[in-house]
JSON list of C-alpha atoms in Angstrom, two decimals:
[
{"chain": "A", "resi": 1, "resn": "MET", "atom": "CA", "xyz": [-25.88, 10.37, -40.63]},
{"chain": "A", "resi": 2, "resn": "ASN", "atom": "CA", "xyz": [-29.46, 10.34, -39.42]},
{"chain": "A", "resi": 3, "resn": "MET", "atom": "CA", "xyz": [-30.69, 8.38, -36.41]},
{"chain": "A", "resi": 4, "resn": "SER", "atom": "CA", "xyz": [-32.50, 5.64, -38.35]},
{"chain": "A", "resi": 5, "resn": "ARG", "atom": "CA", "xyz": [-29.28, 4.64, -40.14]},
{"chain": "A", "resi": 6, "resn": "VAL", "atom": "CA", "xyz": [-27.37, 4.46, -36.86]},
{"chain": "A", "resi": 7, "resn": "THR", "atom": "CA", "xyz": [-30.15, 2.43, -35.26]},
{"chain": "A", "resi": 8, "resn": "ARG", "atom": "CA", "xyz": [-30.30, 0.07, -38.24]},
{"chain": "A", "resi": 9, "resn": "LYS", "atom": "CA", "xyz": [-26.51, -0.47, -38.24]},
{"chain": "A", "resi": 10, "resn": "LEU", "atom": "CA", "xyz": [-26.48, -1.11, -34.50]},
{"chain": "A", "resi": 11, "resn": "PHE", "atom": "CA", "xyz": [-29.32, -3.60, -34.87]},
{"chain": "A", "resi": 12, "resn": "LEU", "atom": "CA", "xyz": [-27.56, -5.45, -37.70]},
{"chain": "A", "resi": 13, "resn": "LEU", "atom": "CA", "xyz": [-24.31, -5.50, -35.74]},
{"chain": "A", "resi": 14, "resn": "ALA", "atom": "CA", "xyz": [-26.07, -6.88, -32.65]},
{"chain": "A", "resi": 15, "resn": "ALA", "atom": "CA", "xyz": [-27.90, -9.51, -34.74]},
{"chain": "A", "resi": 16, "resn": "ALA", "atom": "CA", "xyz": [-24.66, -10.63, -36.41]},
{"chain": "A", "resi": 17, "resn": "GLY", "atom": "CA", "xyz": [-22.93, -10.86, -33.02]},
{"chain": "A", "resi": 18, "resn": "ALA", "atom": "CA", "xyz": [-25.77, -12.94, -31.60]},
{"chain": "A", "resi": 19, "resn": "MET", "atom": "CA", "xyz": [-25.67, -15.31, -34.56]},
{"chain": "A", "resi": 20, "resn": "LEU", "atom": "CA", "xyz": [-21.91, -15.75, -34.33]},
{"chain": "A", "resi": 21, "resn": "SER", "atom": "CA", "xyz": [-21.97, -16.34, -30.59]},
{"chain": "A", "resi": 22, "resn": "GLY", "atom": "CA", "xyz": [-24.54, -19.11, -31.14]},
{"chain": "A", "resi": 23, "resn": "CYS", "atom": "CA", "xyz": [-22.13, -20.91, -33.46]},
{"chain": "A", "resi": 24, "resn": "ALA", "atom": "CA", "xyz": [-19.54, -21.15, -30.71]},
{"chain": "A", "resi": 25, "resn": "ASP", "atom": "CA", "xyz": [-21.79, -23.46, -28.67]},
{"chain": "A", "resi": 26, "resn": "MET", "atom": "CA", "xyz": [-22.45, -25.93, -31.48]},
{"chain": "A", "resi": 27, "resn": "ASP", "atom": "CA", "xyz": [-20.90, -29.38, -31.63]},
{"chain": "A", "resi": 28, "resn": "PHE", "atom": "CA", "xyz": [-17.36, -28.10, -32.15]},
{"chain": "A", "resi": 29, "resn": "PRO", "atom": "CA", "xyz": [-15.52, -28.71, -28.88]},
{"chain": "A", "resi": 30, "resn": "ARG", "atom": "CA", "xyz": [-12.49, -26.53, -28.35]},
{"chain": "A", "resi": 31, "resn": "LYS", "atom": "CA", "xyz": [-11.03, -28.70, -25.61]},
{"chain": "A", "resi": 32, "resn": "LEU", "atom": "CA", "xyz": [-11.37, -32.43, -25.13]},
{"chain": "A", "resi": 33, "resn": "ASP", "atom": "CA", "xyz": [-12.13, -33.56, -21.58]},
{"chain": "A", "resi": 34, "resn": "PHE", "atom": "CA", "xyz": [-9.95, -36.67, -21.39]},
{"chain": "A", "resi": 35, "resn": "ASN", "atom": "CA", "xyz": [-11.32, -37.83, -18.04]},
{"chain": "A", "resi": 36, "resn": "SER", "atom": "CA", "xyz": [-15.01, -37.67, -18.88]},
{"chain": "A", "resi": 37, "resn": "ASN", "atom": "CA", "xyz": [-16.88, -40.85, -18.05]},
{"chain": "A", "resi": 38, "resn": "TRP", "atom": "CA", "xyz": [-14.43, -43.51, -19.25]},
{"chain": "A", "resi": 39, "resn": "VAL", "atom": "CA", "xyz": [-15.04, -46.90, -17.66]},
{"chain": "A", "resi": 40, "resn": "SER", "atom": "CA", "xyz": [-13.12, -50.12, -18.08]},
{"chain": "A", "resi": 41, "resn": "ARG", "atom": "CA", "xyz": [-14.88, -53.08, -19.66]},
{"chain": "A", "resi": 42, "resn": "ASP", "atom": "CA", "xyz": [-12.07, -55.31, -18.33]},
{"chain": "A", "resi": 43, "resn": "GLY", "atom": "CA", "xyz": [-11.78, -54.06, -14.73]},
{"chain": "A", "resi": 44, "resn": "LYS", "atom": "CA", "xyz": [-8.64, -51.98, -15.35]},
{"chain": "A", "resi": 45, "resn": "SER", "atom": "CA", "xyz": [-7.25, -49.76, -12.61]},
{"chain": "A", "resi": 46, "resn": "GLN", "atom": "CA", "xyz": [-7.02, -45.95, -12.55]},
{"chain": "A", "resi": 47, "resn": "GLU", "atom": "CA", "xyz": [-3.27, -46.30, -13.16]},
{"chain": "A", "resi": 48, "resn": "GLN", "atom": "CA", "xyz": [-3.96, -48.32, -16.31]},
{"chain": "A", "resi": 49, "resn": "PHE", "atom": "CA", "xyz": [-6.47, -45.68, -17.39]},
{"chain": "A", "resi": 50, "resn": "TYR", "atom": "CA", "xyz": [-3.82, -42.94, -17.21]},
{"chain": "A", "resi": 51, "resn": "ARG", "atom": "CA", "xyz": [-1.28, -45.11, -19.03]},
{"chain": "A", "resi": 52, "resn": "ASP", "atom": "CA", "xyz": [-3.74, -45.97, -21.81]},
{"chain": "A", "resi": 53, "resn": "GLN", "atom": "CA", "xyz": [-4.88, -42.36, -21.99]},
{"chain": "A", "resi": 54, "resn": "GLY", "atom": "CA", "xyz": [-1.28, -41.14, -22.42]},
{"chain": "A", "resi": 55, "resn": "GLU", "atom": "CA", "xyz": [-0.61, -43.69, -25.15]},
{"chain": "A", "resi": 56, "resn": "CYS", "atom": "CA", "xyz": [-3.77, -42.68, -26.99]},
{"chain": "A", "resi": 57, "resn": "LYS", "atom": "CA", "xyz": [-2.87, -38.98, -26.77]},
{"chain": "A", "resi": 58, "resn": "ARG", "atom": "CA", "xyz": [0.54, -39.67, -28.29]},
{"chain": "A", "resi": 59, "resn": "GLU", "atom": "CA", "xyz": [-0.84, -41.99, -30.98]},
{"chain": "A", "resi": 60, "resn": "THR", "atom": "CA", "xyz": [-3.53, -39.47, -31.90]},
{"chain": "A", "resi": 61, "resn": "LEU", "atom": "CA", "xyz": [-1.04, -36.65, -32.35]},
{"chain": "A", "resi": 62, "resn": "LEU", "atom": "CA", "xyz": [1.31, -38.90, -34.35]},
{"chain": "A", "resi": 63, "resn": "VAL", "atom": "CA", "xyz": [-1.43, -40.14, -36.68]},
{"chain": "A", "resi": 64, "resn": "ASN", "atom": "CA", "xyz": [-3.20, -36.81, -37.04]},
{"chain": "A", "resi": 65, "resn": "PRO", "atom": "CA", "xyz": [-0.81, -33.96, -36.12]},
{"chain": "A", "resi": 66, "resn": "PRO", "atom": "CA", "xyz": [-2.35, -30.51, -35.70]},
{"chain": "A", "resi": 67, "resn": "ALA", "atom": "CA", "xyz": [-1.85, -27.91, -38.43]},
{"chain": "A", "resi": 68, "resn": "PHE", "atom": "CA", "xyz": [-0.31, -25.57, -35.87]},
{"chain": "A", "resi": 69, "resn": "PRO", "atom": "CA", "xyz": [1.51, -27.73, -33.28]},
{"chain": "A", "resi": 70, "resn": "SER", "atom": "CA", "xyz": [1.99, -24.89, -30.81]},
{"chain": "A", "resi": 71, "resn": "GLN", "atom": "CA", "xyz": [-1.77, -24.36, -30.65]},
{"chain": "A", "resi": 72, "resn": "ALA", "atom": "CA", "xyz": [-3.02, -27.94, -30.15]},
{"chain": "A", "resi": 73, "resn": "GLY", "atom": "CA", "xyz": [-1.35, -29.43, -27.14]},
{"chain": "A", "resi": 74, "resn": "VAL", "atom": "CA", "xyz": [-1.47, -32.83, -25.53]},
{"chain": "A", "resi": 75, "resn": "ASP", "atom": "CA", "xyz": [-3.95, -31.38, -23.03]},
{"chain": "A", "resi": 76, "resn": "GLY", "atom": "CA", "xyz": [-6.65, -31.51, -25.73]},
{"chain": "A", "resi": 77, "resn": "SER", "atom": "CA", "xyz": [-6.92, -27.78, -26.28]},
{"chain": "A", "resi": 78, "resn": "ASN", "atom": "CA", "xyz": [-8.00, -26.91, -29.80]},
{"chain": "A", "resi": 79, "resn": "TRP", "atom": "CA", "xyz": [-8.35, -30.51, -30.96]},
{"chain": "A", "resi": 80, "resn": "ASP", "atom": "CA", "xyz": [-10.54, -30.87, -34.01]},
{"chain": "A", "resi": 81, "resn": "MET", "atom": "CA", "xyz": [-13.19, -33.56, -34.48]},
{"chain": "A", "resi": 82, "resn": "SER", "atom": "CA", "xyz": [-10.81, -35.94, -36.27]},
{"chain": "A", "resi": 83, "resn": "ASN", "atom": "CA", "xyz": [-8.42, -35.82, -33.28]},
{"chain": "A", "resi": 84, "resn": "ILE", "atom": "CA", "xyz": [-11.24, -36.48, -30.85]},
{"chain": "A", "resi": 85, "resn": "LYS", "atom": "CA", "xyz": [-12.59, -39.39, -32.89]},
{"chain": "A", "resi": 86, "resn": "GLU", "atom": "CA", "xyz": [-9.10, -40.88, -33.22]},
{"chain": "A", "resi": 87, "resn": "PHE", "atom": "CA", "xyz": [-8.49, -40.56, -29.47]},
{"chain": "A", "resi": 88, "resn": "GLU", "atom": "CA", "xyz": [-11.84, -42.13, -28.57]},
{"chain": "A", "resi": 89, "resn": "SER", "atom": "CA", "xyz": [-11.28, -44.96, -31.04]},
{"chain": "A", "resi": 90, "resn": "CYS", "atom": "CA", "xyz": [-7.90, -45.66, -29.45]},
{"chain": "A", "resi": 91, "resn": "MET", "atom": "CA", "xyz": [-9.42, -45.72, -25.95]},
{"chain": "A", "resi": 92, "resn": "ARG", "atom": "CA", "xyz": [-12.15, -48.13, -27.07]},
{"chain": "A", "resi": 93, "resn": "SER", "atom": "CA", "xyz": [-9.54, -50.40, -28.64]},
{"chain": "A", "resi": 94, "resn": "LYS", "atom": "CA", "xyz": [-7.79, -50.57, -25.25]},
{"chain": "A", "resi": 95, "resn": "GLY", "atom": "CA", "xyz": [-10.97, -51.74, -23.51]},
{"chain": "A", "resi": 96, "resn": "TRP", "atom": "CA", "xyz": [-12.46, -48.45, -22.32]},
{"chain": "A", "resi": 97, "resn": "ALA", "atom": "CA", "xyz": [-16.04, -47.34, -22.88]},
{"chain": "A", "resi": 98, "resn": "LYS", "atom": "CA", "xyz": [-17.44, -43.85, -22.62]},
{"chain": "A", "resi": 99, "resn": "GLU", "atom": "CA", "xyz": [-20.61, -43.70, -20.51]}
]
């Protein structure tokens, strides 16, 4: 193998790695931050927030269960966009708004 082939393969490998690593930062969250900027439109307490949040987590997983239950926990890890949208819709229906 001559040096130009090795250099070309290394360049292509580095370029492919750079392109793939850029995809990881796109709008595909791997973990949902449940506590991010939710405010009550009705003056609800922090305790009510946690209660509503827990109900919405359960409802979301009942309505749209993950393909691999052991990999998508109630903590929001590995939720897909449909789970996130379902959760946020539930929170809005309970009087919460995301800032």
